[in-house]
Amino acid sequence: MVNWNNLDTLASYEELKQAKRVNLVEAMSGESGAERVKKYSVPMAEGLVYNYAAKQVDDGILADLVKLAEEAQLAEKFEVLYNGEMVNTGEKRLVLHHMTRGQLGEPVEADGVDKRTFYTTQQQKIAEFANKVHAGEITNAAGEKFTTVVQIGIGGSDLGPRAIYLALENWAKKHDTLKMEAKFISNVDPDDAAAVLNSIDVAHSIFVLVSKSGTTLETLTNESFVKDALKNAGLDASKHMIAVTSETSPLAKSADYLAAFFMDDYIGGRYSSSSAVGGAVLSLAFGPEVFAAFLDGMAEEDKLCKNKNVLENPSMLDALIGVYERNVLGYLCTAVLPYSQALSRFPAHLQQLDMESNGKSVNRFGERVSYETGPVIFGEPGTNGQHSFYQLLHQGTSIVPLQFIGYRNNQMETDVVIQGSTSQQKLCANVAAQIVAFACGKEDENRNKNFEGGRPSSIIIGDQVNPRTVGALLAHFENKVMFQGFVWNVNSFDQEGVQLGKLLAKRVLAHDTDGALKEYSDLLNI
């Protein structure tokens, strides 16, 4: 039987708080550091490796984290989730995003259908549609091929698919599988839509409207923007638009769209990249085979999360170390630092994934918790970040745990030798140097040049950014966030925190305001 208990009621948590702290400077210096790098590493799917040698853990801390995982029943909770129990207590829904990429447990039926079949059916329909577009069987009114796909959506309908598209765009060019250029419109700011529409040939563009309810204000506003642009170009908007929505939304059977592909209530927006939300735009951009490879990478990483041995379960281990940093060591933030320009928007997606999931102050039963929950997530690609905010990370008053991501090879498989080394070698040298610099520091009599060290980090290392490794990487973080939510006993699958502002915005637009809301509305000439 699974028990949902608060973190501060667990005996293993009390043990963890009493455990001796690790002196990271000593641990990572000299031969001790070399041995840690070899020892504290665990394989992920698709050839990735999670190395946590530069974290403030040792065998004793790890043993306590294993106890915490067992007492919190993390493996058992994952099992009830993928077997279809109602884990989203806030909205009283199943949580089924794992099922979009594989069957981890028992068949799950909801809404009168087998859900794995539902998701694969949508994927097949998307694949057939994309293939027809690429083959010129579905064209614009002039019988010409579509060359650009534009996703219209916000939040999870934008951040994940956009991050994945950017991650794979150069890889697809190199492997001759970039079928269509993709663009994204998300912000209700009219400058966003205008910038995209001014950069494309609308006559050769197909637009993907993503809204589960069919009522998302920002998305429908941008759809109107696009429809006006098509109309002004003398084009029939219904011949240029498809919808990704729920079967019960007003978009589902509308004649305004070439086709409609379906999602459901059991997959939150930030977990929806592996559903039709990501499937439509990515299959059109790269071809269905590339999207299928992305799903395969996710599925392989999901399988590792079933392992009850914490030290062989990279997502669970990463999650537990993060809980230790947040709740015992007291660190507020985590920086995500991919040393790959392809992953330039990956930190932005992880911001939503993590902070929308675990940014909660009440537990699964609506009771206020007395401990910290989700961290603040931020980040930029290296080496750009080194010349931006790394100053604070190295010498600021707050310690920020770091999550590096690095690859041995670039995507384009071209490089140049300058001063005896290639650009890729310089990139990799920087990430290796940063890990040791943060951990070990450097003593200097000049206090401005003194580095205290003791700044923890981990790194995920792979050979190259490609569809399967991107899938595995994303699944790792999705599952990490899930496991942390289990430890904190919060509901990681609702997001009520985004609703209040929307409700007040509707009042402003209806001129139903008073007090400060009216004054701010007047200042903005609404």
Short mmCIF file of C-alpha atoms in Angstrom, two decimals:
data_model
loop_
_atom_site.label_atom_id
_atom_site.label_comp_id
_atom_site.label_asym_id
_atom_site.label_seq_id
_atom_site.Cartn_x
_atom_site.Cartn_y
_atom_site.Cartn_z
CA MET A 1 0.00 0.00 0.00
CA VAL A 2 1.28 3.47 -0.91
CA ASN A 3 1.25 6.14 1.79
CA TRP A 4 1.42 9.83 0.93
CA ASN A 5 3.27 11.51 3.79
CA ASN A 6 4.95 14.87 4.21
CA LEU A 7 8.74 14.92 4.05
CA ASP A 8 9.12 16.15 7.63
CA THR A 9 7.26 13.12 8.99
CA LEU A 10 9.84 10.67 7.60
CA ALA A 11 12.47 9.25 9.97
CA SER A 12 14.96 9.00 7.10
CA TYR A 13 14.69 12.75 6.57
CA GLU A 14 15.67 13.38 10.17
CA GLU A 15 18.66 11.06 9.70
CA LEU A 16 19.66 12.93 6.57
CA LYS A 17 19.59 16.24 8.41
CA GLN A 18 21.95 14.84 11.05
CA ALA A 19 24.41 13.36 8.55
CA LYS A 20 27.94 14.75 8.39
CA ARG A 21 28.34 17.32 5.62
CA VAL A 22 30.83 16.79 2.80
CA ASN A 23 33.72 19.25 2.40
CA LEU A 24 33.54 19.53 -1.37
CA VAL A 25 36.87 21.36 -1.72
CA GLU A 26 38.70 18.52 0.00
CA ALA A 27 36.66 15.81 -1.67
CA MET A 28 37.30 17.10 -5.21
CA SER A 29 40.96 18.01 -4.83
CA GLY A 30 43.86 15.82 -5.98
CA GLU A 31 43.51 12.06 -6.29
CA SER A 32 40.37 12.07 -4.15
CA GLY A 33 38.63 14.10 -6.85
CA ALA A 34 39.86 11.79 -9.59
CA GLU A 35 38.49 8.76 -7.76
CA ARG A 36 35.13 10.46 -7.19
CA VAL A 37 34.74 11.24 -10.89
CA LYS A 38 35.23 7.56 -11.69
CA LYS A 39 33.01 6.34 -8.85
CA TYR A 40 30.00 8.65 -8.71
CA SER A 41 28.52 8.05 -12.14
CA VAL A 42 25.46 6.21 -13.38
CA PRO A 43 24.46 5.28 -16.97
CA MET A 44 21.38 6.84 -18.54
CA ALA A 45 19.62 5.78 -21.72
CA GLU A 46 21.05 6.37 -25.20
CA GLY A 47 24.66 6.49 -24.04
CA LEU A 48 24.18 9.43 -21.68
CA VAL A 49 25.86 9.40 -18.28
CA TYR A 50 24.85 11.23 -15.09
CA ASN A 51 28.00 12.12 -13.12
CA TYR A 52 27.50 13.57 -9.64
CA ALA A 53 31.07 13.49 -8.34
CA ALA A 54 31.04 17.24 -7.70
CA LYS A 55 27.90 17.10 -5.57
CA GLN A 56 28.13 17.34 -1.77
CA VAL A 57 27.50 13.65 -1.24
CA ASP A 58 29.51 10.65 -0.10
CA ASP A 59 28.67 7.02 0.62
CA GLY A 60 27.07 7.97 3.92
CA ILE A 61 24.81 10.63 2.41
CA LEU A 62 23.90 8.29 -0.44
CA ALA A 63 22.93 5.58 2.03
CA ASP A 64 20.62 8.06 3.74
CA LEU A 65 19.12 9.06 0.40
CA VAL A 66 18.43 5.41 -0.37
CA LYS A 67 16.58 5.15 2.95
CA LEU A 68 14.60 8.27 2.10
CA ALA A 69 13.62 6.85 -1.29
CA GLU A 70 12.47 3.62 0.31
CA GLU A 71 10.51 5.30 3.11
CA ALA A 72 8.92 7.77 0.68
CA GLN A 73 8.05 4.79 -1.57
CA LEU A 74 9.28 6.54 -4.71
CA ALA A 75 9.41 3.40 -6.85
CA GLU A 76 5.98 2.31 -5.69
CA LYS A 77 4.48 5.74 -6.37
CA PHE A 78 5.87 5.75 -9.90
CA GLU A 79 4.35 2.31 -10.37
CA VAL A 80 0.85 3.39 -9.31
CA LEU A 81 1.18 6.44 -11.57
CA TYR A 82 2.01 4.51 -14.74
CA ASN A 83 -0.56 1.84 -13.91
CA GLY A 84 -3.27 4.47 -14.06
CA GLU A 85 -4.17 5.40 -10.49
CA MET A 86 -5.50 8.91 -9.95
CA VAL A 87 -2.30 10.71 -8.92
CA ASN A 88 -3.29 14.26 -9.93
CA THR A 89 -5.31 14.96 -6.79
CA GLY A 90 -5.88 18.65 -7.54
CA GLU A 91 -7.79 17.98 -10.75
CA LYS A 92 -8.74 14.38 -9.94
CA ARG A 93 -7.09 13.03 -13.07
CA LEU A 94 -4.78 10.26 -14.16
CA VAL A 95 -1.21 11.17 -15.16
CA LEU A 96 -0.38 9.47 -18.44
CA HIS A 97 2.35 11.37 -20.29
CA HIS A 98 4.66 8.32 -20.03
CA MET A 99 2.13 6.36 -22.05
CA THR A 100 2.66 8.54 -25.12
CA ARG A 101 6.05 6.85 -25.58
CA GLY A 102 5.52 3.35 -24.21
CA GLN A 103 3.63 0.93 -21.98
CA LEU A 104 5.43 0.74 -18.64
CA GLY A 105 2.83 -1.31 -16.80
CA GLU A 106 -0.75 -2.50 -17.02
CA PRO A 107 -3.13 -1.34 -19.76
CA VAL A 108 -4.96 1.81 -18.69
CA GLU A 109 -8.50 2.54 -19.76
CA ALA A 110 -10.10 5.96 -19.45
CA ASP A 111 -12.93 7.68 -21.30
CA GLY A 112 -13.91 4.22 -22.52
CA VAL A 113 -10.72 3.63 -24.51
CA ASP A 114 -7.30 2.08 -24.02
CA LYS A 115 -5.08 5.12 -23.58
CA ARG A 116 -1.91 3.69 -25.13
CA THR A 117 -3.95 2.90 -28.24
CA PHE A 118 -5.41 6.40 -28.19
CA TYR A 119 -1.95 8.02 -28.15
CA THR A 120 -0.45 5.77 -30.82
CA THR A 121 -3.50 6.31 -33.03
CA GLN A 122 -2.98 10.07 -32.86
CA GLN A 123 0.71 9.61 -33.65
CA GLN A 124 -0.18 7.49 -36.68
CA LYS A 125 -2.68 10.09 -37.92
CA ILE A 126 -0.09 12.83 -37.51
CA ALA A 127 2.51 10.74 -39.36
CA GLU A 128 0.13 10.12 -42.26
CA PHE A 129 -0.75 13.80 -42.46
CA ALA A 130 2.90 14.90 -42.30
CA ASN A 131 3.91 12.43 -45.00
CA LYS A 132 1.16 13.74 -47.29
CA VAL A 133 2.31 17.31 -46.73
CA HIS A 134 5.91 16.37 -47.49
CA ALA A 135 4.88 14.41 -50.60
CA GLY A 136 2.82 17.30 -51.93
CA GLU A 137 -0.48 15.45 -51.56
CA ILE A 138 -1.70 18.18 -49.20
CA THR A 139 -0.85 21.60 -50.64
CA ASN A 140 -1.92 25.22 -50.63
CA ALA A 141 -4.69 26.44 -52.94
CA ALA A 142 -2.21 26.89 -55.79
CA GLY A 143 -1.12 23.25 -55.54
CA GLU A 144 2.28 24.24 -54.13
CA LYS A 145 4.05 22.54 -51.24
CA PHE A 146 4.07 23.98 -47.77
CA THR A 147 7.61 24.90 -46.71
CA THR A 148 7.07 26.33 -43.22
CA VAL A 149 5.13 25.17 -40.17
CA VAL A 150 4.15 27.64 -37.46
CA GLN A 151 3.02 26.51 -34.00
CA ILE A 152 0.55 28.81 -32.24
CA GLY A 153 0.45 28.03 -28.52
CA ILE A 154 1.70 29.17 -25.14
CA GLY A 155 3.32 27.55 -22.10
CA GLY A 156 3.65 23.81 -22.62
CA SER A 157 2.30 24.19 -26.14
CA ASP A 158 5.33 26.31 -26.99
CA LEU A 159 8.31 25.86 -24.67
CA GLY A 160 8.89 22.12 -25.03
CA PRO A 161 8.26 21.78 -28.77
CA ARG A 162 10.29 24.93 -29.45
CA ALA A 163 13.23 23.70 -27.34
CA ILE A 164 13.19 20.32 -29.10
CA TYR A 165 12.93 21.87 -32.57
CA LEU A 166 15.92 24.12 -31.91
CA ALA A 167 17.82 21.18 -30.41
CA LEU A 168 17.40 19.12 -33.58
CA GLU A 169 17.33 21.73 -36.35
CA ASN A 170 21.05 21.56 -37.19
CA TRP A 171 21.14 17.78 -36.74
CA ALA A 172 18.26 17.50 -39.23
CA LYS A 173 20.04 19.74 -41.73
CA LYS A 174 23.17 17.62 -41.46
CA HIS A 175 21.19 14.39 -41.95
CA ASP A 176 18.98 15.78 -44.72
CA THR A 177 15.78 15.35 -42.74
CA LEU A 178 14.71 18.98 -42.25
CA LYS A 179 11.43 18.85 -44.16
CA MET A 180 10.03 22.24 -43.16
CA GLU A 181 11.29 25.20 -41.18
CA ALA A 182 9.38 25.70 -37.93
CA LYS A 183 8.42 28.96 -36.25
CA PHE A 184 6.56 29.60 -33.02
CA ILE A 185 4.07 32.26 -31.94
CA SER A 186 3.32 32.30 -28.22
CA ASN A 187 3.24 35.75 -26.61
CA VAL A 188 -0.01 37.71 -26.81
CA ASP A 189 2.20 40.73 -27.49
CA PRO A 190 1.32 41.55 -31.13
CA ASP A 191 4.99 42.11 -31.88
CA ASP A 192 5.60 38.38 -31.46
CA ALA A 193 3.08 37.33 -34.11
CA ALA A 194 4.06 40.21 -36.39
CA ALA A 195 7.73 39.28 -36.26
CA VAL A 196 7.02 35.68 -37.24
CA LEU A 197 4.50 36.55 -39.95
CA ASN A 198 6.87 39.11 -41.45
CA SER A 199 9.63 36.48 -41.62
CA ILE A 200 7.70 33.84 -43.56
CA ASP A 201 5.81 33.35 -46.81
CA VAL A 202 2.29 32.80 -45.48
CA ALA A 203 1.17 31.30 -48.80
CA HIS A 204 3.52 28.37 -48.22
CA SER A 205 2.97 28.07 -44.46
CA ILE A 206 0.82 25.70 -42.45
CA PHE A 207 -0.23 26.76 -38.94
CA VAL A 208 -0.73 24.45 -35.95
CA LEU A 209 -3.15 25.86 -33.38
CA VAL A 210 -2.62 24.16 -30.01
CA SER A 211 -5.27 24.59 -27.32
CA LYS A 212 -6.67 21.73 -25.26
CA SER A 213 -9.85 23.60 -24.33
CA GLY A 214 -10.11 25.62 -27.53
CA THR A 215 -10.56 28.72 -25.34
CA THR A 216 -7.00 29.77 -24.41
CA LEU A 217 -7.11 33.58 -24.67
CA GLU A 218 -3.53 34.20 -25.84
CA THR A 219 -3.66 31.39 -28.40
CA LEU A 220 -7.02 32.37 -29.90
CA THR A 221 -5.87 35.99 -30.06
CA ASN A 222 -2.79 34.96 -32.03
CA GLU A 223 -4.91 32.71 -34.23
CA SER A 224 -6.99 35.76 -35.18
CA PHE A 225 -3.76 37.60 -35.95
CA VAL A 226 -2.72 34.78 -38.29
CA LYS A 227 -6.14 34.51 -39.93
CA ASP A 228 -6.07 38.24 -40.67
CA ALA A 229 -2.65 37.86 -42.30
CA LEU A 230 -3.90 34.98 -44.45
CA LYS A 231 -7.05 36.88 -45.41
CA ASN A 232 -5.03 39.97 -46.32
CA ALA A 233 -2.90 37.76 -48.58
CA GLY A 234 -6.06 36.56 -50.34
CA LEU A 235 -5.81 33.08 -48.80
CA ASP A 236 -8.41 30.75 -47.27
CA ALA A 237 -7.29 30.27 -43.67
CA SER A 238 -9.05 26.91 -43.40
CA LYS A 239 -6.65 25.53 -46.01
CA HIS A 240 -3.63 26.58 -43.97
CA MET A 241 -4.51 25.58 -40.39
CA ILE A 242 -4.67 22.41 -38.31
CA ALA A 243 -5.69 22.05 -34.67
CA VAL A 244 -4.26 20.09 -31.76
CA THR A 245 -6.99 20.01 -29.16
CA SER A 246 -9.24 17.78 -27.07
CA GLU A 247 -12.00 15.74 -28.69
CA THR A 248 -14.63 17.79 -26.83
CA SER A 249 -13.31 21.27 -27.67
CA PRO A 250 -15.04 23.55 -30.21
CA LEU A 251 -11.99 23.14 -32.49
CA ALA A 252 -12.31 19.37 -32.78
CA LYS A 253 -14.77 19.19 -35.65
CA SER A 254 -14.56 22.72 -36.99
CA ALA A 255 -14.47 23.33 -40.73
CA ASP A 256 -11.88 26.03 -40.04
CA TYR A 257 -9.09 23.43 -40.00
CA LEU A 258 -7.56 21.01 -42.47
CA ALA A 259 -7.30 18.40 -39.72
CA ALA A 260 -7.53 18.01 -35.95
CA PHE A 261 -5.35 15.82 -33.74
CA PHE A 262 -6.26 15.08 -30.18
CA MET A 263 -4.78 15.28 -26.69
CA ASP A 264 -6.54 14.68 -23.39
CA ASP A 265 -6.79 15.89 -19.81
CA TYR A 266 -4.32 13.32 -18.50
CA ILE A 267 -1.22 15.09 -19.84
CA GLY A 268 -0.27 18.48 -18.45
CA GLY A 269 1.02 21.06 -20.91
CA ARG A 270 4.60 20.97 -19.62
CA TYR A 271 4.64 17.18 -20.07
CA SER A 272 3.05 17.26 -23.52
CA SER A 273 6.02 17.37 -25.91
CA SER A 274 5.68 13.63 -26.49
CA SER A 275 1.95 13.95 -27.27
CA ALA A 276 0.26 15.46 -30.32
CA VAL A 277 1.33 18.86 -28.98
CA GLY A 278 4.92 18.16 -29.96
CA GLY A 279 4.12 15.43 -32.46
CA ALA A 280 2.41 17.60 -35.06
CA VAL A 281 4.97 20.38 -35.37
CA LEU A 282 8.01 18.12 -34.98
CA SER A 283 6.73 15.51 -37.44
CA LEU A 284 6.02 18.23 -39.99
CA ALA A 285 9.42 19.83 -39.41
CA PHE A 286 11.60 16.70 -39.33
CA GLY A 287 9.46 13.80 -40.51
CA PRO A 288 7.58 11.22 -38.39
CA GLU A 289 10.64 8.93 -38.16
CA VAL A 290 12.62 11.58 -36.29
CA PHE A 291 9.77 12.19 -33.86
CA ALA A 292 9.49 8.41 -33.34
CA ALA A 293 13.22 8.25 -32.52
CA PHE A 294 12.72 11.06 -29.99
CA LEU A 295 9.91 9.05 -28.35
CA ASP A 296 12.12 5.94 -28.30
CA GLY A 297 14.78 7.86 -26.38
CA MET A 298 12.19 8.97 -23.85
CA ALA A 299 10.84 5.44 -23.49
CA GLU A 300 14.30 4.00 -22.78
CA GLU A 301 14.93 6.56 -20.06
CA ASP A 302 11.47 5.94 -18.56
CA LYS A 303 12.32 2.25 -18.23
CA LEU A 304 15.36 3.07 -16.09
CA CYS A 305 13.07 4.92 -13.68
CA LYS A 306 11.40 1.64 -12.74
CA ASN A 307 14.65 0.41 -11.15
CA LYS A 308 14.22 0.25 -7.36
CA ASN A 309 17.98 0.45 -6.87
CA VAL A 310 18.38 4.20 -6.36
CA LEU A 311 22.05 4.18 -7.33
CA GLU A 312 21.14 2.71 -10.73
CA ASN A 313 18.17 5.02 -11.30
CA PRO A 314 19.59 8.33 -12.56
CA SER A 315 16.39 10.38 -12.41
CA MET A 316 15.57 9.25 -8.89
CA LEU A 317 19.13 9.82 -7.71
CA ASP A 318 19.25 13.28 -9.28
CA ALA A 319 15.92 14.08 -7.62
CA LEU A 320 17.07 12.95 -4.17
CA ILE A 321 20.32 14.90 -4.35
CA GLY A 322 18.23 17.94 -5.30
CA VAL A 323 15.99 17.40 -2.27
CA TYR A 324 19.09 17.18 -0.06
CA GLU A 325 20.37 20.46 -1.49
CA ARG A 326 17.01 22.20 -1.11
CA ASN A 327 15.87 20.92 2.26
CA VAL A 328 19.07 20.17 4.18
CA LEU A 329 21.71 22.43 2.65
CA GLY A 330 19.19 25.22 2.07
CA TYR A 331 19.97 26.13 -1.54
CA LEU A 332 17.21 28.14 -3.25
CA CYS A 333 18.13 27.88 -6.94
CA THR A 334 19.44 25.46 -9.54
CA ALA A 335 21.19 26.61 -12.71
CA VAL A 336 20.84 24.48 -15.84
CA LEU A 337 23.89 25.01 -18.05
CA PRO A 338 23.94 23.13 -21.37
CA TYR A 339 27.27 23.36 -23.18
CA SER A 340 25.51 23.02 -26.51
CA GLN A 341 23.97 25.88 -28.46
CA ALA A 342 21.39 23.38 -29.73
CA LEU A 343 19.93 23.30 -26.21
CA SER A 344 19.62 27.10 -26.03
CA ARG A 345 15.93 26.99 -25.01
CA PHE A 346 16.14 23.86 -22.90
CA PRO A 347 16.57 25.80 -19.62
CA ALA A 348 13.45 27.82 -20.42
CA HIS A 349 11.44 24.63 -20.87
CA LEU A 350 12.84 23.20 -17.63
CA GLN A 351 11.80 26.39 -15.83
CA GLN A 352 8.19 25.62 -16.61
CA LEU A 353 8.54 21.88 -16.12
CA ASP A 354 10.06 22.25 -12.66
CA MET A 355 8.61 25.47 -11.28
CA GLU A 356 5.05 24.92 -12.49
CA SER A 357 5.11 21.34 -11.20
CA ASN A 358 6.67 21.75 -7.77
CA GLY A 359 6.18 25.42 -7.02
CA LYS A 360 3.60 24.50 -4.38
CA SER A 361 3.16 25.40 -0.70
CA VAL A 362 0.41 22.88 0.09
CA ASN A 363 0.57 19.10 -0.06
CA ARG A 364 -1.57 16.73 -2.09
CA PHE A 365 -4.39 17.14 0.42
CA GLY A 366 -4.40 20.95 0.46
CA GLU A 367 -2.50 21.22 3.75
CA ARG A 368 0.30 23.75 4.06
CA VAL A 369 3.79 22.22 4.21
CA SER A 370 6.43 23.49 6.63
CA TYR A 371 9.46 22.82 4.43
CA GLU A 372 10.82 24.18 1.15
CA THR A 373 9.63 22.68 -2.14
CA GLY A 374 10.67 23.39 -5.75
CA PRO A 375 13.80 25.41 -6.52
CA VAL A 376 14.09 28.42 -8.79
CA ILE A 377 15.41 27.24 -12.16
CA PHE A 378 17.40 29.40 -14.55
CA GLY A 379 20.14 28.97 -17.11
CA GLU A 380 21.79 29.74 -20.42
CA PRO A 381 24.08 27.80 -22.74
CA GLY A 382 27.80 27.74 -22.04
CA THR A 383 30.07 29.47 -22.78
CA ASN A 384 27.74 32.47 -23.07
CA GLY A 385 26.67 32.13 -19.45
CA GLN A 386 30.28 32.28 -18.30
CA HIS A 387 30.39 35.87 -19.53
CA SER A 388 27.05 36.71 -17.93
CA PHE A 389 26.01 35.38 -14.51
CA TYR A 390 28.85 33.01 -13.60
CA GLN A 391 30.44 35.83 -11.58
CA LEU A 392 27.70 35.43 -8.98
CA LEU A 393 27.87 31.65 -9.19
CA HIS A 394 31.61 31.67 -8.46
CA GLN A 395 31.94 34.48 -5.92
CA GLY A 396 28.44 35.54 -4.87
CA THR A 397 27.11 35.19 -1.34
CA SER A 398 24.63 32.46 -2.30
CA ILE A 399 25.59 28.95 -3.36
CA VAL A 400 23.67 27.79 -6.44
CA PRO A 401 23.82 24.08 -7.40
CA LEU A 402 24.65 23.60 -11.06
CA GLN A 403 23.43 21.11 -13.64
CA PHE A 404 25.86 20.97 -16.56
CA ILE A 405 25.06 19.17 -19.83
CA GLY A 406 27.87 18.44 -22.25
CA TYR A 407 28.57 16.50 -25.46
CA ARG A 408 31.78 15.13 -26.90
CA ASN A 409 30.80 15.94 -30.50
CA ASN A 410 28.91 18.73 -32.21
CA GLN A 411 25.95 18.23 -34.53
CA MET A 412 27.34 19.56 -37.79
CA GLU A 413 30.47 17.40 -37.53
CA THR A 414 32.61 20.25 -38.80
CA ASP A 415 35.17 22.22 -36.82
CA VAL A 416 38.25 24.37 -37.06
CA VAL A 417 41.63 24.13 -35.33
CA ILE A 418 42.77 27.33 -33.64
CA GLN A 419 45.82 27.52 -31.37
CA GLY A 420 46.24 23.76 -31.35
CA SER A 421 42.67 22.71 -30.49
CA THR A 422 39.25 22.61 -32.12
CA SER A 423 36.24 24.70 -31.16
CA GLN A 424 34.55 21.58 -29.77
CA GLN A 425 37.59 20.81 -27.64
CA LYS A 426 37.56 24.38 -26.35
CA LEU A 427 33.87 24.03 -25.47
CA CYS A 428 34.44 20.76 -23.61
CA ALA A 429 37.54 22.18 -21.90
CA ASN A 430 35.44 25.01 -20.55
CA VAL A 431 32.81 22.77 -18.99
CA ALA A 432 35.44 20.50 -17.40
CA ALA A 433 37.25 23.55 -16.04
CA GLN A 434 34.07 25.07 -14.63
CA ILE A 435 33.13 21.94 -12.69
CA VAL A 436 36.52 21.83 -10.95
CA ALA A 437 36.70 25.61 -10.48
CA PHE A 438 33.30 25.67 -8.78
CA ALA A 439 34.12 22.69 -6.58
CA CYS A 440 37.73 23.42 -5.60
CA GLY A 441 38.07 27.18 -5.92
CA LYS A 442 41.43 28.95 -5.66
CA GLU A 443 43.04 30.68 -2.71
CA ASP A 444 44.46 34.16 -3.27
CA GLU A 445 45.62 36.84 -0.86
CA ASN A 446 43.81 39.35 -3.04
CA ARG A 447 40.23 38.82 -1.82
CA ASN A 448 38.82 39.92 -5.18
CA LYS A 449 40.64 37.01 -6.79
CA ASN A 450 39.87 34.45 -4.07
CA PHE A 451 37.48 31.61 -4.94
CA GLU A 452 36.11 29.74 -1.93
CA GLY A 453 34.90 26.78 -3.98
CA GLY A 454 32.47 24.33 -2.43
CA ARG A 455 29.94 25.04 -5.18
CA PRO A 456 28.25 21.75 -6.15
CA SER A 457 27.48 20.57 -9.66
CA SER A 458 26.60 17.51 -11.68
CA ILE A 459 26.94 16.86 -15.38
CA ILE A 460 25.06 14.81 -17.94
CA ILE A 461 27.48 13.77 -20.69
CA GLY A 462 26.66 12.35 -24.12
CA ASP A 463 28.22 11.90 -27.53
CA GLN A 464 25.94 14.17 -29.55
CA VAL A 465 22.60 15.98 -29.50
CA ASN A 466 20.30 13.84 -31.67
CA PRO A 467 16.63 12.77 -31.54
CA ARG A 468 17.15 9.81 -29.22
CA THR A 469 19.49 11.59 -26.80
CA VAL A 470 17.22 14.64 -26.63
CA GLY A 471 14.33 12.33 -25.79
CA ALA A 472 16.32 10.61 -23.05
CA LEU A 473 17.47 13.93 -21.63
CA LEU A 474 13.96 15.36 -21.48
CA ALA A 475 12.53 12.20 -19.90
CA HIS A 476 15.29 12.32 -17.26
CA PHE A 477 14.18 15.77 -16.14
CA GLU A 478 10.47 14.99 -16.35
CA ASN A 479 11.01 12.03 -14.06
CA LYS A 480 13.35 13.92 -11.75
CA VAL A 481 10.64 16.53 -11.19
CA MET A 482 8.06 13.79 -10.62
CA PHE A 483 10.20 12.03 -8.00
CA GLN A 484 10.87 15.29 -6.18
CA GLY A 485 7.15 16.00 -6.08
CA PHE A 486 6.64 12.58 -4.50
CA VAL A 487 9.24 13.34 -1.82
CA TRP A 488 7.70 16.72 -1.04
CA ASN A 489 4.20 15.18 -1.14
CA VAL A 490 2.93 17.87 -3.51
CA ASN A 491 0.79 17.46 -6.59
CA SER A 492 3.21 18.02 -9.47
CA PHE A 493 0.50 17.77 -12.11
CA ASP A 494 -1.79 20.77 -11.62
CA GLN A 495 -0.94 24.46 -12.00
CA GLU A 496 -3.51 26.61 -10.22
CA GLY A 497 -0.85 29.29 -9.78
CA VAL A 498 -1.29 30.43 -13.38
CA GLN A 499 -5.04 31.05 -13.06
CA LEU A 500 -5.47 34.09 -10.78
CA GLY A 501 -3.69 36.50 -13.10
CA LYS A 502 -5.79 35.28 -16.02
CA LEU A 503 -9.02 35.90 -14.09
CA LEU A 504 -7.96 39.42 -13.13
CA ALA A 505 -6.91 40.16 -16.74
CA LYS A 506 -10.42 39.25 -17.88
CA ARG A 507 -11.81 41.72 -15.34
CA VAL A 508 -9.52 44.43 -16.66
CA LEU A 509 -10.62 43.81 -20.25
CA ALA A 510 -14.25 43.91 -19.12
CA HIS A 511 -13.55 47.19 -17.25
CA ASP A 512 -14.71 45.53 -14.05
CA THR A 513 -11.98 46.99 -11.84
CA ASP A 514 -11.46 48.95 -8.67
CA GLY A 515 -8.65 49.82 -6.29
CA ALA A 516 -5.10 49.14 -7.40
CA LEU A 517 -6.30 47.05 -10.35
CA LYS A 518 -8.15 50.06 -11.76
CA GLU A 519 -5.20 52.40 -11.21
CA TYR A 520 -2.78 50.09 -13.02
CA SER A 521 -5.31 49.64 -15.82
CA ASP A 522 -5.57 53.41 -16.21
CA LEU A 523 -1.78 53.79 -16.22
CA LEU A 524 -1.63 51.32 -19.14
CA ASN A 525 -4.49 53.02 -21.03
CA ILE A 526 -6.64 49.88 -21.11
#
